[in-house]
N, C-alpha and C. Protein backbone atom coordinates (compact mmCIF):
# COMPACT_ATOMS: atom_id res chain seq x y z
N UNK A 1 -53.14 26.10 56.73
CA UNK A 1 -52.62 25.35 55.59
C UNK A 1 -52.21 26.33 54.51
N UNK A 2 -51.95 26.11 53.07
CA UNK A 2 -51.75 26.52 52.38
C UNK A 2 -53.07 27.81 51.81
N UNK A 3 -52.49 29.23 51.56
CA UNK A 3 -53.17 30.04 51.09
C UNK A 3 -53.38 30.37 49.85
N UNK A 4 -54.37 31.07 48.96
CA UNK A 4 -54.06 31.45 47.82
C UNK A 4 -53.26 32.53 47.44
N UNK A 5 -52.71 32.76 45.79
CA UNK A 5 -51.93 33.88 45.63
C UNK A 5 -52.28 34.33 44.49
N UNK A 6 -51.76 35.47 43.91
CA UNK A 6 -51.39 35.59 42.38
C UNK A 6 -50.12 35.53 41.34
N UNK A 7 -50.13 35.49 40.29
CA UNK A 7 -49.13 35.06 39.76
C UNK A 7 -49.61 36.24 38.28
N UNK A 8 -48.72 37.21 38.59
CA UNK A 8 -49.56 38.23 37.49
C UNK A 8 -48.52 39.08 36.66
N UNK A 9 -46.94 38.13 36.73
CA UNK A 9 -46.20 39.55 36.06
C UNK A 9 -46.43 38.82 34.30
N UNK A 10 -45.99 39.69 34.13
CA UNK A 10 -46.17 39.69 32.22
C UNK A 10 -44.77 38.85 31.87
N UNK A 11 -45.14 37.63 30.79
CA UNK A 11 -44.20 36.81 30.60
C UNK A 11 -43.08 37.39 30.00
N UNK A 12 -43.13 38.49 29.51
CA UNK A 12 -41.81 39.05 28.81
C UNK A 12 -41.33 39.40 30.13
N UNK A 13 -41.42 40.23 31.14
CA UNK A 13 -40.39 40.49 32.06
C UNK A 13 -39.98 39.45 32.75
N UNK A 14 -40.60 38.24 32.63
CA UNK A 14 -39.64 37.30 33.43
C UNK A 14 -38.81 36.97 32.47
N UNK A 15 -39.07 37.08 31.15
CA UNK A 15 -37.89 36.52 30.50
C UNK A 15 -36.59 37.51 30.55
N UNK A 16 -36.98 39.55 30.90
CA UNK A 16 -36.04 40.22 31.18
C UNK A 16 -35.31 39.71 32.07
N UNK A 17 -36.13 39.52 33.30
CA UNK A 17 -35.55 39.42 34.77
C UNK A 17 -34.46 37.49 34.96
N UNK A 18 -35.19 36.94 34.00
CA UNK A 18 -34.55 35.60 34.31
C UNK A 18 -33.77 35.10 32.66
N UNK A 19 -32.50 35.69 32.63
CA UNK A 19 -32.01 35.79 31.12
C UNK A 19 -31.92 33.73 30.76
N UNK A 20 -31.81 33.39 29.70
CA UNK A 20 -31.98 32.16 28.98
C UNK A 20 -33.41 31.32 29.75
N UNK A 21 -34.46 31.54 30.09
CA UNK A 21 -35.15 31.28 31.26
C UNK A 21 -35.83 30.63 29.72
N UNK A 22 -36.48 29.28 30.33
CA UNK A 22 -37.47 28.34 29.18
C UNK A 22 -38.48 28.19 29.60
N UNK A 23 -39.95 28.99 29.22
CA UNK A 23 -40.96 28.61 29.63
C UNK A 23 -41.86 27.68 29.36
N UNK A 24 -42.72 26.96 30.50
CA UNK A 24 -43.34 25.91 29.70
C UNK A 24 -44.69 26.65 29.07
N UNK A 25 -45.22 25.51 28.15
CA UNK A 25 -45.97 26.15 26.78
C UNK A 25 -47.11 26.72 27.45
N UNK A 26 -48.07 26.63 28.54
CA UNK A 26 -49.49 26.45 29.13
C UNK A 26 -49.23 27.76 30.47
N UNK A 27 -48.07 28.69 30.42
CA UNK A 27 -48.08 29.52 31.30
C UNK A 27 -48.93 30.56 31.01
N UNK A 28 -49.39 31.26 31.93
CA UNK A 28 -50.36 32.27 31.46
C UNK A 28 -50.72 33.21 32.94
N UNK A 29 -50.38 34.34 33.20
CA UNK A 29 -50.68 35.11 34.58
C UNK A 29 -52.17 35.14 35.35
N UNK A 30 -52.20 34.27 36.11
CA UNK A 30 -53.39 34.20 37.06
C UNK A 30 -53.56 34.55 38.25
N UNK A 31 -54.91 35.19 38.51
CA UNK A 31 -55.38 35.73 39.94
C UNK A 31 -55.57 35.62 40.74
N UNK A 32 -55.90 34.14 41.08
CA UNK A 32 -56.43 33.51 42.29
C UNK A 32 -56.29 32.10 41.68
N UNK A 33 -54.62 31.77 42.63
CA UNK A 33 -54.00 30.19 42.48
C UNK A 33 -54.52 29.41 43.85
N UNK A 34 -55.21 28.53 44.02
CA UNK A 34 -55.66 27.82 45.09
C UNK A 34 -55.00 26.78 45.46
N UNK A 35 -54.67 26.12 46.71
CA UNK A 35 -54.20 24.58 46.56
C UNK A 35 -54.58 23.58 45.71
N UNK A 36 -53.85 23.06 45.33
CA UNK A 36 -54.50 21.90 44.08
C UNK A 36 -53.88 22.12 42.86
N UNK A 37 -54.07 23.65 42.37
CA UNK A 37 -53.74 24.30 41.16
C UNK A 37 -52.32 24.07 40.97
N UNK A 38 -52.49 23.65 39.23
CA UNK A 38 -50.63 23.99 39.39
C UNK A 38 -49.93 25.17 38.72
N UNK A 39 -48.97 25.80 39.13
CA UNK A 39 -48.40 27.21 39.19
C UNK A 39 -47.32 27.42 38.50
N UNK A 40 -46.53 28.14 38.29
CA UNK A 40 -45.25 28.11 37.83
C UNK A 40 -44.68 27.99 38.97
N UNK A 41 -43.33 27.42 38.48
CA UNK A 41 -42.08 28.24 39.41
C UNK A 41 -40.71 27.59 38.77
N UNK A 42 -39.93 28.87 39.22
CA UNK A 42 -38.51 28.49 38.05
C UNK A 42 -37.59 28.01 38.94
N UNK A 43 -36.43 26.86 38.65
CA UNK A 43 -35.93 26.21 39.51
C UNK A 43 -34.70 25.99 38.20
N UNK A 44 -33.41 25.74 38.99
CA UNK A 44 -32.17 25.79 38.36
C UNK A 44 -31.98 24.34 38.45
N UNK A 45 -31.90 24.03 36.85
CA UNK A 45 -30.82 22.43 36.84
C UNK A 45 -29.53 22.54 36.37
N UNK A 46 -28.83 21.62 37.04
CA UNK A 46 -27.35 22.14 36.67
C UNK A 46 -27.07 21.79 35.12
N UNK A 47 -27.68 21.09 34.74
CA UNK A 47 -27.33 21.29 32.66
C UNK A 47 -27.29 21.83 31.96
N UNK A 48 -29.08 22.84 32.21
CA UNK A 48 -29.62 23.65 31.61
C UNK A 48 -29.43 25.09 32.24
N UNK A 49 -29.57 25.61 33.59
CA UNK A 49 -29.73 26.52 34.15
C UNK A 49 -31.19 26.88 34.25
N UNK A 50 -31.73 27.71 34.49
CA UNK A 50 -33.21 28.05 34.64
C UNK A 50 -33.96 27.30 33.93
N UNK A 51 -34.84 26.89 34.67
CA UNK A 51 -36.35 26.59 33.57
C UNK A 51 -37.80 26.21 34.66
N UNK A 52 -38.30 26.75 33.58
CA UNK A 52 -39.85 26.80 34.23
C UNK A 52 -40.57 25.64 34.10
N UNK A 53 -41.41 25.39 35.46
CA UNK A 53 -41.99 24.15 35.37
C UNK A 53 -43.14 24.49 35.76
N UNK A 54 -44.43 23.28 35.51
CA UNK A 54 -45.70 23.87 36.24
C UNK A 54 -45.21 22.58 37.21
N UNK A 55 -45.91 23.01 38.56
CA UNK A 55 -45.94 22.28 39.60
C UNK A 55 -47.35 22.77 40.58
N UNK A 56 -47.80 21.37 41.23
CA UNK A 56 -49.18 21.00 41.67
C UNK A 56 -49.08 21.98 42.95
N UNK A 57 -49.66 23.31 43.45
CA UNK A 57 -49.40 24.23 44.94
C UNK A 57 -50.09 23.60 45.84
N UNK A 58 -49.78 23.34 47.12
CA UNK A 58 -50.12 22.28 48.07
C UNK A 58 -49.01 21.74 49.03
N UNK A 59 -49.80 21.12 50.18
CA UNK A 59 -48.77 20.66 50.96
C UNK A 59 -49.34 19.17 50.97
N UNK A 60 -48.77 18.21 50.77
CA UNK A 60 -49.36 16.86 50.53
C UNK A 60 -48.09 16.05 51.89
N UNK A 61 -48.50 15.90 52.66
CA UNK A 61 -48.06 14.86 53.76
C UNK A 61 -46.95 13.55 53.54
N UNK A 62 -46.08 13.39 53.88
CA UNK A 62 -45.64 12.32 52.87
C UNK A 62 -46.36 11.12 53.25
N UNK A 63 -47.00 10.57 54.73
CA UNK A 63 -47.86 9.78 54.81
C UNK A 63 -49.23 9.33 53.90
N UNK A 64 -49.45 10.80 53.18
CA UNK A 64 -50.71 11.00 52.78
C UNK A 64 -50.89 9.79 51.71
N UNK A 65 -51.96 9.10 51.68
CA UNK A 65 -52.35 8.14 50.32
C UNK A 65 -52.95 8.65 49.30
N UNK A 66 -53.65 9.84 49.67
CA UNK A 66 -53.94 10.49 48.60
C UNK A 66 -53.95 11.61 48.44
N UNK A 67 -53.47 12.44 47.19
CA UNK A 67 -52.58 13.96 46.94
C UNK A 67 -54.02 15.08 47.51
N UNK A 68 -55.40 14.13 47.62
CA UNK A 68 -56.58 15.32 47.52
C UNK A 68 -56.41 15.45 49.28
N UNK A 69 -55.94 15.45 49.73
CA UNK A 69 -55.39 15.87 51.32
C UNK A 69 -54.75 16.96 51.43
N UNK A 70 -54.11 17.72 50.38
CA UNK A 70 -53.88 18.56 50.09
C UNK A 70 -54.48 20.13 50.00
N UNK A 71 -55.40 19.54 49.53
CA UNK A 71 -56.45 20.79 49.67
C UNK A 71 -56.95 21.36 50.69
């Protein structure tokens, strides 16, 4: 299933590396992201262009009734 990771670069270089990039307010570089946890990740909308979202890490089934199957 899903493994853990880290998420450890320093928020100023993503803002180098990802120019007009909008972070959300609660980001913060962590060591050990588990399933369940929610993470960053930056994803392009066509209005705005980049922006950062937190999103739940996991693989949730689409059958599944409930998201704690995930874990």
């Amino acid at each position: 299933m899903c493994g853990r990771f880290t998420l450890t670069v320093d928020p100023a270089e993503l803002q180098d590396t990802f120019s007009n990039y909008i972070f959300p307010p609660k980001f913060a570089p962590r060591f050990n992201i588990a399933p369940t946890s929610d993470v960053l990740v930056i994803r392009h909308k066509p209005d705005t262009g980049r922006v950062g979202q937190m999103v739940r890490w996991g693989l949730v089934p689409s059958w599944a009734k409930d998201p704690s199957i995930g874990a």
